[in-house]
CSV table of N, CA and C in Angstrom, one decimal:
chain,number,residue,atom,x,y,z
A,1,ALA,N,197.7,-60.6,-173.1
A,1,ALA,CA,197.1,-60.6,-171.7
A,1,ALA,C,195.7,-61.1,-171.7
A,2,TRP,N,194.9,-60.8,-172.7
A,2,TRP,CA,193.5,-61.3,-172.8
A,2,TRP,C,193.5,-62.8,-173.0
A,3,ARG,N,194.4,-63.3,-173.8
A,3,ARG,CA,194.4,-64.7,-174.1
A,3,ARG,C,194.9,-65.4,-172.8
A,4,ALA,N,196.0,-64.8,-172.2
A,4,ALA,CA,196.5,-65.5,-171.0
A,4,ALA,C,195.5,-65.5,-169.9
A,5,ALA,N,194.5,-64.6,-169.9
A,5,ALA,CA,193.5,-64.5,-168.8
A,5,ALA,C,192.4,-65.5,-169.1
A,6,GLY,N,192.5,-66.3,-170.2
A,6,GLY,CA,191.5,-67.3,-170.5
A,6,GLY,C,190.4,-66.7,-171.4
A,7,GLN,N,190.7,-65.6,-172.1
A,7,GLN,CA,189.7,-65.0,-173.1
A,7,GLN,C,188.4,-64.7,-172.4
A,8,PRO,N,188.4,-63.9,-171.4
A,8,PRO,CA,187.2,-63.6,-170.7
A,8,PRO,C,186.2,-62.7,-171.5
A,9,ALA,N,184.9,-62.8,-171.3
A,9,ALA,CA,184.0,-62.0,-172.0
A,9,ALA,C,184.1,-60.5,-171.6
A,10,TRP,N,183.8,-59.7,-172.6
A,10,TRP,CA,183.8,-58.2,-172.3
A,10,TRP,C,182.9,-57.8,-171.2
A,11,THR,N,183.4,-57.0,-170.3
A,11,THR,CA,182.5,-56.6,-169.2
A,11,THR,C,182.4,-55.1,-169.2
A,12,GLY,N,182.9,-54.4,-170.2
A,12,GLY,CA,182.9,-53.0,-170.2
A,12,GLY,C,181.5,-52.5,-170.8
A,13,PRO,N,181.4,-51.2,-171.0
A,13,PRO,CA,180.1,-50.7,-171.6
A,13,PRO,C,179.9,-51.2,-173.0
A,14,GLU,N,178.6,-51.3,-173.3
A,14,GLU,CA,178.2,-51.8,-174.6
A,14,GLU,C,178.5,-50.7,-175.7
A,15,ARG,N,179.1,-51.1,-176.8
A,15,ARG,CA,179.4,-50.2,-177.9
A,15,ARG,C,178.2,-50.0,-178.7
A,16,ARG,N,177.9,-48.7,-178.9
A,16,ARG,CA,176.8,-48.4,-179.8
A,16,ARG,C,177.3,-47.9,-181.1
A,17,GLY,N,176.6,-48.3,-182.1
A,17,GLY,CA,177.0,-47.9,-183.5
A,17,GLY,C,176.5,-46.5,-183.7
A,18,GLN,N,177.0,-45.8,-184.8
A,18,GLN,CA,176.6,-44.5,-185.1
A,18,GLN,C,175.1,-44.5,-185.5
A,19,ALA,N,174.4,-43.5,-185.1
A,19,ALA,CA,173.0,-43.3,-185.5
A,19,ALA,C,173.0,-43.1,-187.0
A,20,TYR,N,171.9,-43.5,-187.7
A,20,TYR,CA,171.8,-43.3,-189.1
A,20,TYR,C,171.0,-42.1,-189.5
A,21,ALA,N,170.1,-41.7,-188.7
A,21,ALA,CA,169.2,-40.5,-189.0
A,21,ALA,C,170.0,-39.3,-189.1
A,22,GLY,N,170.0,-38.6,-190.2
A,22,GLY,CA,170.6,-37.3,-190.3
A,22,GLY,C,172.1,-37.4,-190.8
A,23,THR,N,172.6,-38.6,-191.0
A,23,THR,CA,174.0,-38.7,-191.4
A,23,THR,C,174.2,-38.4,-192.8
A,24,ASP,N,175.5,-38.2,-193.2
A,24,ASP,CA,175.8,-38.1,-194.6
A,24,ASP,C,175.4,-39.4,-195.4
A,25,ARG,N,175.6,-40.5,-194.7
A,25,ARG,CA,175.2,-41.8,-195.3
A,25,ARG,C,173.7,-41.8,-195.7
A,26,GLN,N,172.9,-41.3,-194.8
A,26,GLN,CA,171.4,-41.3,-195.1
A,26,GLN,C,171.2,-40.3,-196.2
A,27,CYS,N,171.8,-39.2,-196.2
A,27,CYS,CA,171.6,-38.2,-197.3
A,27,CYS,C,172.0,-38.8,-198.6
A,28,ARG,N,173.2,-39.4,-198.7
A,28,ARG,CA,173.6,-40.0,-199.9
A,28,ARG,C,172.6,-41.0,-200.4
A,29,GLY,N,172.1,-41.8,-199.5
A,29,GLY,CA,171.0,-42.8,-199.9
A,29,GLY,C,169.8,-42.2,-200.4
A,30,ALA,N,169.4,-41.0,-199.9
A,30,ALA,CA,168.2,-40.3,-200.4
A,30,ALA,C,168.4,-39.8,-201.8
A,31,LEU,N,169.6,-39.3,-202.0
A,31,LEU,CA,169.9,-38.7,-203.3
A,31,LEU,C,170.0,-39.9,-204.4
A,32,LEU,N,170.6,-41.0,-204.0
A,32,LEU,CA,170.7,-42.1,-204.9
A,32,LEU,C,169.3,-42.7,-205.2
A,33,ALA,N,168.4,-42.7,-204.2
A,33,ALA,CA,167.1,-43.2,-204.4
A,33,ALA,C,166.3,-42.4,-205.4
A,34,VAL,N,166.5,-41.1,-205.4
A,34,VAL,CA,165.8,-40.3,-206.4
A,34,VAL,C,166.3,-40.6,-207.8
A,35,LEU,N,167.6,-40.7,-207.9
A,35,LEU,CA,168.2,-41.0,-209.2
A,35,LEU,C,167.8,-42.5,-209.7
A,36,ARG,N,167.8,-43.4,-208.8
A,36,ARG,CA,167.5,-44.8,-209.1
A,36,ARG,C,166.0,-44.9,-209.6
A,37,ASP,N,165.1,-44.1,-209.0
A,37,ASP,CA,163.7,-44.2,-209.4
A,37,ASP,C,163.4,-43.4,-210.6
A,38,ALA,N,164.3,-42.5,-211.1
A,38,ALA,CA,164.0,-41.6,-212.2
A,38,ALA,C,164.1,-42.4,-213.5
A,39,PRO,N,163.3,-42.1,-214.5
A,39,PRO,CA,163.4,-42.7,-215.8
A,39,PRO,C,164.6,-42.3,-216.6
A,40,GLY,N,165.2,-41.2,-216.2
A,40,GLY,CA,166.3,-40.7,-217.0
A,40,GLY,C,167.0,-39.6,-216.2
A,41,PRO,N,167.9,-38.9,-216.8
A,41,PRO,CA,168.7,-37.9,-216.0
A,41,PRO,C,167.8,-36.8,-215.4
A,42,LEU,N,168.3,-36.3,-214.2
A,42,LEU,CA,167.5,-35.3,-213.5
A,42,LEU,C,168.3,-34.0,-213.3
A,43,PRO,N,167.7,-32.9,-213.3
A,43,PRO,CA,168.4,-31.6,-213.0
A,43,PRO,C,169.0,-31.7,-211.6
A,44,ARG,N,170.1,-31.0,-211.4
A,44,ARG,CA,170.7,-31.0,-210.0
A,44,ARG,C,169.8,-30.6,-208.9
A,45,ALA,N,169.0,-29.5,-209.2
A,45,ALA,CA,168.1,-29.0,-208.2
A,45,ALA,C,167.1,-30.1,-207.7
A,46,ARG,N,166.6,-30.9,-208.7
A,46,ARG,CA,165.6,-31.9,-208.4
A,46,ARG,C,166.2,-33.0,-207.5
A,47,VAL,N,167.5,-33.3,-207.7
A,47,VAL,CA,168.2,-34.3,-206.9
A,47,VAL,C,168.4,-33.8,-205.5
A,48,LEU,N,168.9,-32.5,-205.4
A,48,LEU,CA,169.2,-31.9,-204.1
A,48,LEU,C,167.9,-31.7,-203.3
A,49,ALA,N,166.8,-31.6,-204.0
A,49,ALA,CA,165.5,-31.4,-203.3
A,49,ALA,C,165.1,-32.6,-202.5
A,50,ALA,N,165.7,-33.8,-202.8
A,50,ALA,CA,165.4,-35.0,-202.0
A,50,ALA,C,165.9,-34.9,-200.6
A,51,TRP,N,166.8,-34.0,-200.3
A,51,TRP,CA,167.3,-33.8,-198.9
A,51,TRP,C,167.1,-32.4,-198.5
A,52,ARG,N,166.0,-32.1,-197.8
A,52,ARG,CA,165.7,-30.7,-197.4
A,52,ARG,C,166.2,-30.4,-196.1
A,53,ALA,N,166.7,-31.3,-195.3
A,53,ALA,CA,167.1,-31.1,-193.9
A,53,ALA,C,168.3,-30.1,-193.9
A,54,ASP,N,169.2,-30.2,-194.8
A,54,ASP,CA,170.4,-29.4,-194.8
A,54,ASP,C,171.0,-29.3,-196.2
A,55,ALA,N,170.8,-28.1,-196.8
A,55,ALA,CA,171.3,-27.9,-198.2
A,55,ALA,C,172.8,-28.1,-198.3
A,56,GLU,N,173.6,-27.7,-197.4
A,56,GLU,CA,175.0,-27.9,-197.5
A,56,GLU,C,175.4,-29.3,-197.4
A,57,GLN,N,174.7,-30.1,-196.6
A,57,GLN,CA,174.9,-31.5,-196.5
A,57,GLN,C,174.6,-32.2,-197.8
A,58,ALA,N,173.5,-31.8,-198.4
A,58,ALA,CA,173.1,-32.4,-199.7
A,58,ALA,C,174.1,-32.1,-200.8
A,59,GLU,N,174.6,-30.9,-200.8
A,59,GLU,CA,175.7,-30.5,-201.8
A,59,GLU,C,176.9,-31.4,-201.5
A,60,ARG,N,177.3,-31.5,-200.3
A,60,ARG,CA,178.5,-32.3,-199.9
A,60,ARG,C,178.3,-33.8,-200.3
A,61,ALA,N,177.1,-34.3,-200.0
A,61,ALA,CA,176.8,-35.7,-200.3
A,61,ALA,C,176.8,-35.9,-201.9
A,62,LEU,N,176.2,-35.0,-202.6
A,62,LEU,CA,176.2,-35.1,-204.0
A,62,LEU,C,177.6,-35.1,-204.6
A,63,ALA,N,178.4,-34.1,-204.1
A,63,ALA,CA,179.8,-34.0,-204.6
A,63,ALA,C,180.6,-35.3,-204.3
A,64,SER,N,180.3,-36.0,-203.1
A,64,SER,CA,181.0,-37.2,-202.8
A,64,SER,C,180.5,-38.3,-203.7
A,65,LEU,N,179.2,-38.4,-204.1
A,65,LEU,CA,178.7,-39.4,-205.0
A,65,LEU,C,179.3,-39.2,-206.4
A,66,ILE,N,179.5,-38.0,-206.8
A,66,ILE,CA,180.1,-37.8,-208.1
A,66,ILE,C,181.6,-38.2,-208.1
A,67,ALA,N,182.3,-37.8,-207.0
A,67,ALA,CA,183.7,-38.2,-206.8
A,67,ALA,C,183.9,-39.7,-206.7
A,68,ASP,N,182.9,-40.4,-206.1
A,68,ASP,CA,183.0,-41.8,-206.0
A,68,ASP,C,182.5,-42.5,-207.3
A,69,ARG,N,182.1,-41.8,-208.3
A,69,ARG,CA,181.6,-42.2,-209.6
A,69,ARG,C,180.4,-43.1,-209.5
A,70,LEU,N,179.6,-42.8,-208.4
A,70,LEU,CA,178.3,-43.4,-208.3
A,70,LEU,C,177.2,-42.6,-209.0
A,71,VAL,N,177.5,-41.3,-209.2
A,71,VAL,CA,176.6,-40.4,-210.0
A,71,VAL,C,177.4,-39.8,-211.1
A,72,ARG,N,176.8,-39.7,-212.2
A,72,ARG,CA,177.4,-39.1,-213.4
A,72,ARG,C,176.7,-37.8,-213.7
A,73,LEU,N,177.6,-36.8,-214.0
A,73,LEU,CA,177.1,-35.5,-214.5
A,73,LEU,C,177.2,-35.5,-216.0
A,74,ASP,N,176.1,-35.3,-216.7
A,74,ASP,CA,176.2,-35.3,-218.2
A,74,ASP,C,176.5,-34.0,-218.7
A,75,CYS,N,176.7,-33.9,-220.1
A,75,CYS,CA,177.1,-32.6,-220.7
A,75,CYS,C,176.1,-31.5,-220.6
A,76,ALA,N,174.8,-31.9,-220.3
A,76,ALA,CA,173.7,-30.9,-220.1
A,76,ALA,C,173.7,-30.4,-218.6
A,77,GLY,N,174.5,-31.0,-217.8
A,77,GLY,CA,174.5,-30.6,-216.4
A,77,GLY,C,173.5,-31.4,-215.5
A,78,ASP,N,172.9,-32.4,-216.2
A,78,ASP,CA,171.9,-33.3,-215.4
A,78,ASP,C,172.7,-34.5,-214.8
A,79,LEU,N,172.0,-35.1,-213.9
A,79,LEU,CA,172.6,-36.2,-213.1
A,79,LEU,C,171.9,-37.5,-213.4
A,80,THR,N,172.7,-38.6,-213.4
A,80,THR,CA,172.2,-39.9,-213.6
A,80,THR,C,173.1,-40.9,-212.9
A,81,LEU,N,172.6,-42.1,-212.8
A,81,LEU,CA,173.5,-43.2,-212.2
A,81,LEU,C,174.4,-43.7,-213.3
């Protein structure tokens, strides 16, 4: 139908992307930044302290980073990239 109509330009409302501030994506980025800037492995509490806005969100983000294998948990319980 769109092609048959001559491919008219969209006239509906503008689509807005998801805000970044406060998202799990931003939280994951903050946790990764701490680990990236560290000279070596960090204790879990130090990594989680990078996101003080919501402790549950930080825990969830860290768990997802570990599951995605972007963060490694060593035998001492410390975290590293």
